[in-house]
Coordinates of N, CA and C in Angstrom, one line a residue:
X1 N 12.9 6.7 -4.7 CA 12.8 8.5 -4.8 C 12.8 8.5 -6.4
X2 N 12.1 9.5 -6.7 CA 11.6 9.9 -8.2 C 12.9 10.6 -8.7
X3 N 13.3 10.0 -10.1 CA 14.4 10.6 -10.6 C 14.3 12.4 -10.9
X4 N 13.1 12.6 -10.8 CA 12.9 14.0 -10.9 C 12.9 14.8 -9.5
X5 N 12.8 14.2 -8.5 CA 12.8 15.0 -7.3 C 14.1 15.7 -7.1
X6 N 14.0 17.1 -6.8 CA 15.0 18.0 -6.7 C 15.3 18.4 -7.9
X7 N 14.8 18.4 -9.3 CA 15.4 18.6 -10.5 C 14.0 19.4 -11.2
X8 N 14.2 20.2 -11.9 CA 13.7 20.6 -12.9 C 14.5 21.0 -14.3
X9 N 13.8 21.0 -15.6 CA 14.6 21.3 -16.7 C 15.9 22.1 -16.6
X10 N 15.7 23.1 -15.5 CA 16.8 24.0 -15.4 C 18.0 23.7 -14.4
X11 N 17.6 22.7 -13.8 CA 18.5 22.0 -12.6 C 17.9 21.7 -11.4
X12 N 18.0 22.5 -10.3 CA 17.6 22.5 -8.9 C 16.0 22.9 -8.8
X13 N 15.4 22.2 -8.3 CA 14.1 22.8 -7.9 C 14.0 23.5 -6.6
X14 N 14.2 24.7 -6.8 CA 14.4 25.5 -5.5 C 13.2 25.3 -4.5
X15 N 12.3 25.2 -5.1 CA 10.9 25.2 -4.0 C 10.8 24.1 -3.2
X16 N 11.4 22.8 -3.7 CA 12.0 21.7 -3.0 C 12.7 22.0 -1.6
X17 N 13.7 22.4 -2.2 CA 14.8 22.7 -0.9 C 14.4 23.7 -0.2
X18 N 13.9 24.7 -0.6 CA 13.4 25.9 0.4 C 12.3 25.2 1.4
X19 N 11.4 24.3 1.2 CA 10.5 24.0 1.9 C 11.1 23.0 2.9
X20 N 11.9 21.7 2.5 CA 12.6 21.1 3.2 C 13.6 21.9 4.4
X21 N 14.0 23.2 3.8 CA 15.1 23.6 5.1 C 14.2 24.3 5.8
X22 N 13.1 24.5 5.8 CA 12.0 25.2 6.8 C 11.8 24.4 7.9
X23 N 11.7 22.8 7.7 CA 11.6 21.9 8.7 C 12.5 21.8 9.7
X24 N 12.3 21.8 10.9 CA 13.3 21.5 12.0 C 14.2 20.4 12.1
X25 N 13.6 19.2 11.6 CA 14.3 18.0 11.5 C 13.4 17.0 10.6
X26 N 14.4 16.1 9.8 CA 13.8 15.0 9.2 C 14.3 13.9 9.7
X27 N 13.5 12.7 9.8 CA 13.9 11.2 10.4 C 13.3 10.7 9.0
X28 N 14.5 9.6 8.3 CA 14.1 8.7 7.4 C 14.1 7.4 8.2
X29 N 13.1 6.4 7.8 CA 13.1 5.1 8.6 C 12.7 4.2 7.6
X30 N 14.2 3.1 7.4 CA 14.0 2.2 6.5 C 13.6 1.0 7.3
X31 N 12.8 0.0 6.6 CA 12.1 -1.2 7.1 C 12.9 -2.4 6.4
X32 N 13.9 -2.9 7.1 CA 14.6 -3.8 6.6 C 14.2 -4.8 5.9
X33 N 12.8 -5.3 6.3 CA 12.2 -6.4 5.9 C 11.0 -6.0 4.8
X34 N 11.1 -4.8 4.1 CA 10.0 -4.4 3.7 C 10.1 -5.0 2.3
X35 N 8.6 -5.2 2.0 CA 8.4 -6.2 0.9 C 7.4 -5.3 -0.1
X36 N 7.3 -4.0 0.2 CA 6.7 -3.1 -0.7 C 7.5 -2.2 -1.6
X37 N 8.5 -1.5 -0.7 CA 9.3 -0.7 -1.4 C 10.7 -1.3 -1.9
X38 N 10.7 -0.7 -3.4 CA 11.8 -1.4 -4.1 C 12.7 -0.3 -4.6
X39 N 13.7 -0.4 -4.3 CA 14.9 -0.8 -3.4 C 14.5 -0.4 -2.1
X40 N 14.6 -1.0 -1.2 CA 14.4 -0.5 0.3 C 15.5 0.5 0.7
X41 N 16.4 0.5 -0.1 CA 17.4 1.9 0.0 C 16.9 3.1 -0.2
X42 N 15.9 3.1 -1.0 CA 15.1 4.3 -1.1 C 14.5 5.1 0.0
X43 N 14.2 4.4 0.9 CA 13.6 4.7 2.1 C 14.6 5.8 2.9
X44 N 15.7 5.5 2.6 CA 16.8 6.4 2.9 C 17.3 7.3 1.7
X45 N 16.5 7.6 0.8 CA 16.7 8.3 -0.5 C 18.0 7.8 -1.5
X46 N 18.5 6.2 -1.0 CA 19.2 5.7 -1.8 C 18.5 5.1 -3.1
X47 N 19.3 4.7 -4.1 CA 18.8 4.2 -5.3 C 19.6 3.5 -6.1
X48 N 19.2 2.9 -7.3 CA 20.0 2.4 -8.1 C 20.8 2.9 -8.7
X49 N 22.2 2.7 -9.1 CA 23.1 3.5 -10.0 C 22.3 3.9 -11.1
X50 N 22.6 5.0 -11.6 CA 22.0 5.4 -13.1 C 22.2 4.1 -14.5
X51 N 21.3 3.8 -15.0 CA 21.4 2.9 -16.3 C 21.2 1.5 -15.8
X52 N 20.8 1.1 -14.7 CA 20.7 -0.3 -14.2 C 19.7 -0.5 -13.2
X53 N 19.4 -1.5 -12.8 CA 18.5 -1.8 -11.7 C 19.2 -2.8 -10.8
X54 N 20.3 -2.8 -10.7 CA 20.9 -3.8 -9.8 C 21.9 -3.2 -8.6
X55 N 22.7 -2.7 -9.2 CA 23.8 -2.0 -8.1 C 23.2 -0.8 -7.5
X56 N 23.4 -0.5 -6.1 CA 22.6 0.5 -5.3 C 23.6 1.7 -5.1
X57 N 23.1 2.6 -4.9 CA 24.0 3.7 -4.5 C 23.4 4.5 -3.1
X58 N 24.1 4.8 -2.1 CA 23.4 5.7 -0.9 C 23.0 7.1 -1.3
X59 N 22.5 7.6 -0.6 CA 22.1 9.3 -0.5 C 23.4 10.0 -0.9
X60 N 24.4 9.6 -0.1 CA 25.7 10.3 0.1 C 26.4 10.2 -1.1
X61 N 26.3 9.2 -2.0 CA 26.7 9.2 -3.3 C 26.3 9.7 -4.6
X62 N 24.9 10.0 -4.2 CA 23.9 10.9 -5.5 C 24.1 12.2 -5.5
X63 N 24.0 12.8 -6.7 CA 23.8 14.3 -6.8 C 23.0 14.9 -5.9
X64 N 22.0 14.5 -5.5 CA 21.0 14.9 -4.6 C 21.4 15.4 -3.3
X65 N 22.5 14.6 -2.9 CA 23.5 15.1 -1.8 C 24.8 15.6 -2.1
X66 N 25.6 15.4 -3.1 CA 27.0 15.8 -3.3 C 26.5 17.3 -3.8
X67 N 25.6 17.5 -4.7 CA 25.2 19.2 -5.1 C 24.3 19.6 -4.0
X68 N 23.8 19.0 -3.0 CA 22.9 19.4 -2.2 C 21.8 20.2 -2.6
X69 N 21.1 19.0 -3.4 CA 20.0 19.8 -4.3 C 18.7 20.0 -3.4
X70 N 18.8 19.0 -2.4 CA 17.6 19.3 -1.3 C 17.7 20.0 -0.1
X71 N 19.1 20.2 0.2 CA 19.2 20.9 1.4 C 19.5 19.8 2.6
X72 N 19.5 18.6 2.3 CA 19.8 17.7 3.0 C 21.4 17.5 3.7
X73 N 22.1 17.8 2.7 CA 23.6 17.7 3.2 C 23.8 18.9 4.3
X74 N 23.2 19.9 3.8 CA 23.4 21.1 4.9 C 22.6 20.8 6.1
X75 N 21.4 20.3 6.1 CA 20.6 19.8 7.4 C 21.6 19.2 8.2
X76 N 22.4 18.2 7.7 CA 23.2 17.0 8.4 C 24.2 17.9 9.0
X77 N 24.6 18.8 8.7 CA 25.6 19.7 9.6 C 25.2 20.2 11.0
X78 N 23.9 20.2 11.1 CA 23.2 20.3 12.5 C 22.9 19.1 13.3
X79 N 23.5 18.7 14.2 CA 23.1 17.5 15.1 C 21.6 17.6 15.0
X80 N 21.2 16.1 15.1 CA 19.7 16.1 15.3 C 18.7 16.7 14.3
X81 N 19.3 17.2 13.1 CA 18.3 17.8 12.1 C 18.1 16.8 11.0
X82 N 18.9 15.7 10.9 CA 18.7 14.5 10.1 C 19.0 13.5 10.6
X83 N 18.0 12.4 10.5 CA 18.3 11.2 11.3 C 17.8 10.0 10.2
X84 N 18.7 9.0 10.2 CA 18.5 7.8 9.5 C 18.3 6.6 10.4
X85 N 17.1 6.2 10.7 CA 16.8 4.8 11.5 C 16.6 3.7 10.6
X86 N 16.8 2.6 11.2 CA 16.0 1.4 10.6 C 15.6 0.3 11.6
X87 N 14.6 -0.2 11.0 CA 14.0 -1.2 12.0 C 13.6 -2.6 11.2
X88 N 13.7 -3.6 11.9 CA 13.8 -5.2 11.3 C 12.1 -5.5 11.3
X89 N 11.8 -4.7 10.4 CA 9.9 -4.8 10.3 C 9.5 -4.7 8.5
X90 N 8.4 -5.3 8.6 CA 8.0 -5.0 6.9 C 7.4 -3.6 7.0
X91 N 6.8 -3.3 5.6 CA 6.6 -1.8 5.4 C 5.7 -1.5 6.5
X92 N 5.9 -0.3 7.1 CA 5.1 0.3 8.1 C 4.5 -0.4 9.2
X93 N 5.2 -1.4 9.4 CA 4.8 -2.2 10.8 C 5.8 -1.7 12.0
X94 N 5.2 -0.5 12.4 CA 6.0 0.0 13.4 C 5.6 -0.5 15.0
X95 N 6.5 -0.9 15.7 CA 5.8 -1.4 17.3 C 5.8 0.0 17.9
X96 N 4.8 -0.1 18.9 CA 4.6 1.1 19.7 C 5.9 1.5 20.4
X97 N 6.6 0.7 20.8 CA 8.1 1.0 21.5 C 8.8 1.8 20.5
X98 N 9.0 1.4 19.4 CA 9.7 2.0 18.1 C 9.2 3.7 18.2
X99 N 8.1 3.6 18.3 CA 7.5 5.2 18.1 C 7.7 6.1 19.3
X100 N 7.6 5.2 20.7 CA 7.9 5.9 21.8 C 9.6 6.3 22.0
X101 N 10.3 5.2 21.6 CA 11.6 5.3 22.1 C 12.5 6.2 21.0
X102 N 12.0 6.2 19.7 CA 12.8 6.6 18.6 C 12.1 7.9 17.8
X103 N 10.9 7.8 17.4 CA 10.2 8.7 16.8 C 10.0 10.0 17.6
X104 N 9.2 9.7 18.5 CA 8.5 11.0 19.3 C 9.4 11.9 19.8
X105 N 10.7 11.4 20.5 CA 11.6 12.1 20.9 C 12.1 13.1 19.7
X106 N 12.3 12.8 18.7 CA 12.7 13.4 17.8 C 11.6 14.6 17.1
X107 N 10.2 14.4 17.2 CA 9.4 15.4 17.0 C 9.4 16.7 18.0
X108 N 10.2 16.6 19.0 CA 10.0 17.6 20.1 C 11.3 18.6 19.7
X109 N 12.1 18.4 19.0 CA 13.1 19.4 18.5 C 12.5 20.5 17.8

């Protein structure tokens, strides 16, 4: 997650938030064996705690969530609008069954 995402020099980038709030649902997929994305937790909007590159924080611990800079916290209040899935696979190695069982049903909302 880019440190600038959801921010402008004045604070919140209202356009990011407006655009995200227009979608019916968002599904984040974390690849538990990902060898490309570092840290893997950024696939769920987590990232390193500020000022270092060792300790991680979740999306829910970040200002993006606590201050609802992107509207994700608001989306989570409606069941099915915000999903967090994980799969024991490397980067974008998604078996067909995962698509049919997990992803496609979420596209129908």
